[in-house]
Amino acid sequence: MARPECLYFTGYKPCGRSVQCDYSCQEFQPRGATILVVHLEALGAVVRATSILPSIKRKCPQSQITWVTQAPAHHLLANNPYVDRILTTSASDLLALSALHFDFAFVVDKSLKAGGVLHRVTYDHLFGFQVDRETGVIMPASEAARELWELGLDDHRKFFVNKKPETQLMIEALELGPYRRDPYVIRLSDVETREVSFRRAAWAPQGEILVGINTGCSPTIPYKKLSIERQRELVANLIKVSGIRVVLLGGPEDDERNRLIGVGYPVIQSPTGAGLRDGLVSTAACDIVVSGDSLGMHMAIALGKWVVAWFGPTCAHEIDLYDRGVIVHTGVRCGPCWKRSCNRSEMCYDRVALNDLLSGVRKGIEWRTSSTRQPSSATCSYPFPLF
């Protein structure tokens, strides 16, 4: 007799885990609570939001999690051990979603799109945010989400008063506490893991430490990336260090930029046009990643890298590096601002202290080569000034 109550049961084909779908199956898992997570964008925020998954499983150990996101973010959720079903906002996926009922719905986004997804399903309990149908405004779904909701309405409180990382704010807003500082959850496939080893062998044949520079950012706030000239200055200092190699990281929009940054320098140009998963592979091959507040930074955090992250227009206190990195602030009084356009004569990215970035890399080298980490065969010296 078939067992529809099993987590792996679909009702239209064998699950592939057992020859027989009956009480003799050794792979049976109770379906438990059905859970919906809605987090559509941005890409880096979706990566960061994977940190809520361990808390969900602690609250509902026997559960089936469906995550709805916006393409191409669904690629970042592939292979995630906590997520049973990944859907996008495509018409076909939303049609499939409308057939489902959930015990719990967790809506992370404060957006009309997320509210629209929520109205496609039925659920028993809602946490996070919702859209008032009559007014069209975004509201907290419960009192627990009010703090995170109010932070979005008060720049002074968001920029200068709040000291909690976004990971903690999400846990509290979704009532998934107590906050345990769970890491991001990103998993590479076996094929991707083998590719990481292949790239490391090709890029660091003598066991060099690989320092990746994530050179770009999304177009939403374009000031979260250093200028080409500043990046070249950083590269020029890093390549003086014996025992390391520099890798330029980025997406298809960064291809020409990376070529200009690397002109005349012995840098490694990572693939930029092979998609998000390939970007994860290149990041995983590196030991240290230097980045602005961007998807590349969140990828590096998720993959357990030492991260040297600089901040200008956005809030550094909202990011948790999990004791694996250094935060560098720009020397401007106007930040954070979250502005999408700026007409100042001197931009915040021009005020990032190069020595602070280099010092952060040095600390990453020491972290990488310490007795508590996997030893490296490379020996590094520091010809650049460190403070």
mmCIF file of C-alpha atoms in Angstrom, residues 38-42 45-46 68-70 89 106-119 126-133 136-141 148-149 152-153 340:
data_model
loop_
_atom_site.group_PDB
_atom_site.id
_atom_site.type_symbol
_atom_site.label_atom_id
_atom_site.label_comp_id
_atom_site.label_asym_id
_atom_site.label_seq_id
_atom_site.Cartn_x
_atom_site.Cartn_y
_atom_site.Cartn_z
ATOM 1 C CA VAL A 38 9.032 33.566 0.535
ATOM 2 C CA HIS A 39 12.210 35.489 -0.178
ATOM 3 C CA LEU A 40 12.466 36.760 -3.729
ATOM 4 C CA GLU A 41 15.426 39.148 -3.907
ATOM 5 C CA ALA A 42 18.117 40.485 -3.858
ATOM 6 C CA ALA A 45 19.934 38.752 0.665
ATOM 7 C CA VAL A 46 18.571 35.368 -0.423
ATOM 8 C CA VAL A 68 9.707 30.622 -3.409
ATOM 9 C CA THR A 69 12.226 33.027 -4.897
ATOM 10 C CA GLN A 70 12.800 34.991 -8.074
ATOM 11 C CA THR A 89 7.755 33.496 -9.678
ATOM 12 C CA PHE A 106 7.473 32.817 6.552
ATOM 13 C CA VAL A 107 7.601 35.953 4.388
ATOM 14 C CA VAL A 108 11.005 37.634 4.599
ATOM 15 C CA ASP A 109 10.587 40.263 1.879
ATOM 16 C CA LYS A 110 8.856 43.533 2.524
ATOM 17 C CA SER A 111 7.448 43.858 -0.980
ATOM 18 C CA LEU A 112 4.252 43.794 -3.007
ATOM 19 C CA LYS A 113 5.629 40.884 -5.034
ATOM 20 C CA ALA A 114 6.073 38.781 -1.914
ATOM 21 C CA GLY A 115 2.569 39.716 -0.825
ATOM 22 C CA GLY A 116 1.280 38.636 -4.216
ATOM 23 C CA VAL A 117 2.969 35.249 -3.846
ATOM 24 C CA LEU A 118 1.418 34.868 -0.410
ATOM 25 C CA HIS A 119 -2.065 35.463 -1.828
ATOM 26 C CA LEU A 126 1.863 33.623 9.014
ATOM 27 C CA PHE A 127 5.143 35.167 10.184
ATOM 28 C CA GLY A 128 7.104 38.101 8.814
ATOM 29 C CA PHE A 129 5.334 40.514 6.492
ATOM 30 C CA GLN A 130 2.143 40.845 4.491
ATOM 31 C CA VAL A 131 0.367 43.333 2.240
ATOM 32 C CA ASP A 132 -2.864 44.970 3.306
ATOM 33 C CA ARG A 133 -5.239 44.364 0.399
ATOM 34 C CA GLY A 136 -1.627 48.158 -0.631
ATOM 35 C CA VAL A 137 0.891 48.880 2.121
ATOM 36 C CA ILE A 138 3.319 46.425 3.680
ATOM 37 C CA MET A 139 2.646 45.553 7.306
ATOM 38 C CA PRO A 140 4.175 43.245 9.920
ATOM 39 C CA ALA A 141 2.295 39.968 10.139
ATOM 40 C CA LEU A 148 12.428 44.972 11.533
ATOM 41 C CA TRP A 149 9.486 46.717 9.844
ATOM 42 C CA GLY A 152 12.938 50.163 7.277
ATOM 43 C CA LEU A 153 10.912 53.319 7.994
ATOM 44 C CA ARG A 340 21.024 54.843 -5.466
#
